[in-house]
Every structure is written in C-alpha cells, then in structure tokens.
mmCIF file of C-alpha atoms in Angstrom:
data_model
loop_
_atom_site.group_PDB
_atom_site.id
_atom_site.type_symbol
_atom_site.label_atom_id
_atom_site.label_comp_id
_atom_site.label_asym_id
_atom_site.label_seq_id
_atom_site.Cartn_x
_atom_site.Cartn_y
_atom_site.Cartn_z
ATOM 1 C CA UNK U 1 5.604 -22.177 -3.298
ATOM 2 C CA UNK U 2 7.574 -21.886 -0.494
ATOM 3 C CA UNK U 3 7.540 -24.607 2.809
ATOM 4 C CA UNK U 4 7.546 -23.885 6.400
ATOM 5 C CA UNK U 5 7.134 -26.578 8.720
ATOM 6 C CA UNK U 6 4.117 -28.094 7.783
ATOM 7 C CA UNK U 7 2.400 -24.722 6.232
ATOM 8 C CA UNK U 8 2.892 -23.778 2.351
ATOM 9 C CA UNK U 9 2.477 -20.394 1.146
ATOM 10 C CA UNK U 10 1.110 -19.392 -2.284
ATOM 11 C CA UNK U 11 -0.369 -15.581 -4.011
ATOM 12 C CA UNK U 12 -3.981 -16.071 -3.335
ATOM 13 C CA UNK U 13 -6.324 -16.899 -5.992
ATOM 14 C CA UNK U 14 -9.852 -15.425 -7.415
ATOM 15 C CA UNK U 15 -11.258 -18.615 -6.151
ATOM 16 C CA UNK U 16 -10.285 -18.075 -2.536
ATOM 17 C CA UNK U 17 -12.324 -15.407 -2.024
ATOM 18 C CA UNK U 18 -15.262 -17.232 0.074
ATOM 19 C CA UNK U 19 -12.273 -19.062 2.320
ATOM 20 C CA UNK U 20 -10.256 -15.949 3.200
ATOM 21 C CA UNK U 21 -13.872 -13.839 3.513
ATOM 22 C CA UNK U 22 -14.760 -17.265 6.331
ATOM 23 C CA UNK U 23 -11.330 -17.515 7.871
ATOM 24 C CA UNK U 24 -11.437 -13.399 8.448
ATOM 25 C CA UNK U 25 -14.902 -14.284 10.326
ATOM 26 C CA UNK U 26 -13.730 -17.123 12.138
ATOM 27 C CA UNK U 27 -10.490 -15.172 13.479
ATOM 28 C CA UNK U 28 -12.332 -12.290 14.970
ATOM 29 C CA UNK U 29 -14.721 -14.676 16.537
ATOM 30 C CA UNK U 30 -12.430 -16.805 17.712
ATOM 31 C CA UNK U 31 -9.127 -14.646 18.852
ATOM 32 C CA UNK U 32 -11.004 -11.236 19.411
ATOM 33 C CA UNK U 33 -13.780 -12.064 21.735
ATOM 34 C CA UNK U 34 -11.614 -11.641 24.598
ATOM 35 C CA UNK U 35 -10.670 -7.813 23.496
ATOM 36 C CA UNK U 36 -14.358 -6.762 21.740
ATOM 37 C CA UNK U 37 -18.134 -6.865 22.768
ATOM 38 C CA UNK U 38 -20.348 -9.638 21.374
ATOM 39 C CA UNK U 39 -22.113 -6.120 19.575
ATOM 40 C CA UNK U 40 -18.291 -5.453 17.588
ATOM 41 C CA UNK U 41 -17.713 -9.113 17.097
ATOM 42 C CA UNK U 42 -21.328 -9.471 15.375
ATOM 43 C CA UNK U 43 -20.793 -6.579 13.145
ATOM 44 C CA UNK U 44 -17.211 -6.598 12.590
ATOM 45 C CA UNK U 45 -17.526 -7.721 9.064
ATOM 46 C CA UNK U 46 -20.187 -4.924 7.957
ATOM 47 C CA UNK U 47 -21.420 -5.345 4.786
ATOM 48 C CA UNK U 48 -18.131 -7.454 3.683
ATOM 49 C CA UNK U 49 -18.952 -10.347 1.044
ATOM 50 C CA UNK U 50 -16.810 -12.767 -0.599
ATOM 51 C CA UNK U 51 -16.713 -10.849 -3.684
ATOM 52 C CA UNK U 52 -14.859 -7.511 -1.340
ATOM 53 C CA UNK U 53 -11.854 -10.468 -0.940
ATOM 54 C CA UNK U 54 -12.627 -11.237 -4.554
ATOM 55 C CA UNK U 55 -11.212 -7.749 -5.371
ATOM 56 C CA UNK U 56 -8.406 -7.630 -2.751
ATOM 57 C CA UNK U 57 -6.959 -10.875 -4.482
ATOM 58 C CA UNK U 58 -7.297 -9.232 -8.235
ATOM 59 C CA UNK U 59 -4.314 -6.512 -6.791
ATOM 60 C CA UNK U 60 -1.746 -9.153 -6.479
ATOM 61 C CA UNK U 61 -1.043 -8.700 -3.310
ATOM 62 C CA UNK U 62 -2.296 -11.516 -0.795
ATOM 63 C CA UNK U 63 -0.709 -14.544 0.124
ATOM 64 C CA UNK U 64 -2.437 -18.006 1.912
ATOM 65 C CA UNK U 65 -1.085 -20.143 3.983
ATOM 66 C CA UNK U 66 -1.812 -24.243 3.301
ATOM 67 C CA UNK U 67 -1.991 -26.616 5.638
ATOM 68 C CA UNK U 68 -3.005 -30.066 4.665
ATOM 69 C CA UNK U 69 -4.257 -28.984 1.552
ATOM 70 C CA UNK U 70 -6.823 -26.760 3.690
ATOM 71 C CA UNK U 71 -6.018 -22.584 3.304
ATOM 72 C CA UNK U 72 -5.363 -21.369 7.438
ATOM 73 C CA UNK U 73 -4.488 -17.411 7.173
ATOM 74 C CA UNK U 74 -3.471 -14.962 4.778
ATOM 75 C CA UNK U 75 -1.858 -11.813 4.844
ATOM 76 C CA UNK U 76 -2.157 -8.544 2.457
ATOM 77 C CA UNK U 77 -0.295 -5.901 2.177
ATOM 78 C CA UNK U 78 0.310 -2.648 -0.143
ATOM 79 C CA UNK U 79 3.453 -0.200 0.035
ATOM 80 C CA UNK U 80 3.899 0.420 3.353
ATOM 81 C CA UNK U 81 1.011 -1.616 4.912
ATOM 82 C CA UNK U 82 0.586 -4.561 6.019
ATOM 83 C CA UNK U 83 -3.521 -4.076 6.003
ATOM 84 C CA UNK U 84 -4.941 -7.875 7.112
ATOM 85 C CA UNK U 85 -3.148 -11.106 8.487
ATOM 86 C CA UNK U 86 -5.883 -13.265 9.555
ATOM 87 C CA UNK U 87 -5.667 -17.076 10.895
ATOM 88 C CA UNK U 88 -7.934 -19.786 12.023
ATOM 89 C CA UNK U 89 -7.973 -19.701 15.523
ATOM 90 C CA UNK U 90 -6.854 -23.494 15.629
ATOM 91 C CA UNK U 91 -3.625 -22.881 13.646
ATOM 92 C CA UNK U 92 -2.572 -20.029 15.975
ATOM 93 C CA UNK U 93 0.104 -20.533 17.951
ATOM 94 C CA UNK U 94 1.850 -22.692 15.552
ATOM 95 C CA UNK U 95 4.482 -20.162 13.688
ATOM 96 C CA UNK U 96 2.294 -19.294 11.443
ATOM 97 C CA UNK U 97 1.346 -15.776 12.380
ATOM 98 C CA UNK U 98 5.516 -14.787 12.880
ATOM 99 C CA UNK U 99 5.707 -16.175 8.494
ATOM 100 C CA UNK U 100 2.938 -14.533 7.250
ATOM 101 C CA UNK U 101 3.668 -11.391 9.364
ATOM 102 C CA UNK U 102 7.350 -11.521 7.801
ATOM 103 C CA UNK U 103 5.798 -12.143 3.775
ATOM 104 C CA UNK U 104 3.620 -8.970 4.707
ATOM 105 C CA UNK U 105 6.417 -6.690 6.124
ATOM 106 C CA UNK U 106 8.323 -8.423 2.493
ATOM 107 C CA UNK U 107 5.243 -7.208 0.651
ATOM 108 C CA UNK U 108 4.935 -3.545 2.195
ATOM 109 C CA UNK U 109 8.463 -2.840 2.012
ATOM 110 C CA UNK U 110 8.172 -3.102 -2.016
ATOM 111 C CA UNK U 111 7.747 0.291 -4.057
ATOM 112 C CA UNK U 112 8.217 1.981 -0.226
ATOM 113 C CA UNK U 113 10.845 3.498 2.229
ATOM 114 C CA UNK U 114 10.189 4.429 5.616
ATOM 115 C CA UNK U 115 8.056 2.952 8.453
ATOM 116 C CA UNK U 116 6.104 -0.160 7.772
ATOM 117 C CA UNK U 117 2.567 0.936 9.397
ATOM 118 C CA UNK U 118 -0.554 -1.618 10.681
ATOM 119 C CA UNK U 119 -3.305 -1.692 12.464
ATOM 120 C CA UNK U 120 -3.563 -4.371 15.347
ATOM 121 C CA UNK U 121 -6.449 -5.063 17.326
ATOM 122 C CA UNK U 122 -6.011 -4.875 20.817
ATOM 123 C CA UNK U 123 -5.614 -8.609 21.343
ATOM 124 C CA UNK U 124 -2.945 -8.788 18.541
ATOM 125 C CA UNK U 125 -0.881 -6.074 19.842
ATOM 126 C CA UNK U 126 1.532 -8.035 21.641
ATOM 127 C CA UNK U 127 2.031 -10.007 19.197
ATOM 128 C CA UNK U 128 3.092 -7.532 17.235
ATOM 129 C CA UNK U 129 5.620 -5.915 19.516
ATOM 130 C CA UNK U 130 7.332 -9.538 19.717
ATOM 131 C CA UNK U 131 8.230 -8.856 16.368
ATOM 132 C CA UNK U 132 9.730 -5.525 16.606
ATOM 133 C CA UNK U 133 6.444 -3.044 15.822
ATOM 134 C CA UNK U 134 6.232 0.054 18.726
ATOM 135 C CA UNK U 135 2.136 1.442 19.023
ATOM 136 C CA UNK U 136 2.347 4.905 17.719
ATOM 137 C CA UNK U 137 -1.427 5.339 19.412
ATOM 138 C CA UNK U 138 -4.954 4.376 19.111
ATOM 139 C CA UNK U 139 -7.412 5.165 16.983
ATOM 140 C CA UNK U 140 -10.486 3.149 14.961
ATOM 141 C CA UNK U 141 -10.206 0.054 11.914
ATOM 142 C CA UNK U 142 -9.986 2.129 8.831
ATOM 143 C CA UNK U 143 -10.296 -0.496 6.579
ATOM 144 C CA UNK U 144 -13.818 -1.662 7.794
ATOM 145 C CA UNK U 145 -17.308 -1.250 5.949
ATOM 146 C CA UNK U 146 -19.821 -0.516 8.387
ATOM 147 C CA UNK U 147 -20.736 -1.896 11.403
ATOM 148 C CA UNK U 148 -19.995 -0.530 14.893
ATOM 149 C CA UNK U 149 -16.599 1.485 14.955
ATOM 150 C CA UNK U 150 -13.803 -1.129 16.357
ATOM 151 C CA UNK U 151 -10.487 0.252 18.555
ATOM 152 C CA UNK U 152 -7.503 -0.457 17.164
ATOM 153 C CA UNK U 153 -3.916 0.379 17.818
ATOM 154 C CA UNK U 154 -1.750 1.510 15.090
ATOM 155 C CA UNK U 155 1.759 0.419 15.735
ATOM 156 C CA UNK U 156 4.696 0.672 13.154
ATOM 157 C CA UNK U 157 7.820 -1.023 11.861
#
C-alpha cells in the first residue's frame, strides 16, 4: 500500500465492484453536469452494473484510492490507456486526481511504447493538459454501453 497525504492506494478488489460502479455515477453527476445535458448525465452509465466493474477488477489492472477507510476514486488502465479515473466529487481538488492519474500513466506504460492515449470529457480536459497530455481531437466515449453518445476529447501523453 502506498501513502499520500491522507489517501492510500491499493489493486482493487472483486468486492469493490458496487463502490467503484457508485463512485463512477456520482463523478459524472457531480463534476460533468456543467459540460453534459441532464439527457447524457441520466444515461451515461447505459446498461453498466456492478458486476461490468466486477470484471474490470478480475484483469488486474485497477487501483482505489482510501480515504478514511472509505474508497474515493480509482483509476484503470491497460497498455497504453489509461481508460477510467473517476473520483467523488468531494475529494476533488485534493491531489488526488494528479496520483491516480500518475499510477494510471505507471500502469499504461507497462507491456507498451509510444504515446499514452485517454479519453477526457470535456470538463476534465484541462486537467489533463496540467499534466502534460495535448488533445489530438474529438470524437465520442468508446468505452460506454449504451445510452446517448457522449463527446469526448482524446488527448495523449
């Protein structure tokens, strides 16, 4: 486990399926309203469950971030993709995006050479280009599972 301030990252676990499926939900509701209609927000999640997270977790790949014993964000990667960081909107702001941006770039950079690729929504692109990614153009969440089709930016590393 590995400390940061008052956050504590660990590889995420079947079992936190259900929290990283709510804390995905609560982030778009909460940071993306100002960049998406009410109509994207609503359907953003498709026909996601906890048991899609269930199966993200089983690759390996996905680290949580702990904060009072209480899991805030995560981030997931795969060889040259960082494909979800997702916080509670009340821990943003607080460092925590910039360290679990930095374990995914760690993650994506294993088994790969070459540009580190993502795709931000719109209100996360800034945030982004603090930390060194350029947009390479815009295009439509490819990782999604229904639902009304949601702009994106894909920016790389």
């Amino acid at each position: 486990m590995t400390r940061d301030v008052d956050f504590s990252f660990r590889p995420a676990r079947r079992d936190d399926a259900e929290t990283v499926f709510n804390i995905t939900k609560a982030s778009i509701g909460g940071l993306g309203a100002a960049s998406y209609s009410r109509d994207q927000i609503e359907n953003w999640m498709g026909a996601r469950t906890p048991a899609f997270y269930e199966e993200l977790i089983a690759r390996g790949r996905m680290t949580v971030c702990v904060r009072d014993g209480v899991i805030v964000g995560f981030v997931d990667a795969e060889p040259g993709e960082v494909t979800r960081l997702f916080i509670l909107p009340d821990a943003a702001g607080a460092g925590l995006g910039r360290r679990l941006l930095e374990i995914g770039i760690t993650q994506a950079r294993l088994n790969h050479h070459g540009p580190i690729k993502l795709e931000a929504t719109i209100n996360a692109e800034g945030f982004y280009q603090k930390h060194g990614f350029r947009s390479v153009g815009m295009g439509h969440f490819s990782h999604g599972l229904g639902g009304e089709p949601i702009e994106i930016v894909h920016m790389e590393l």
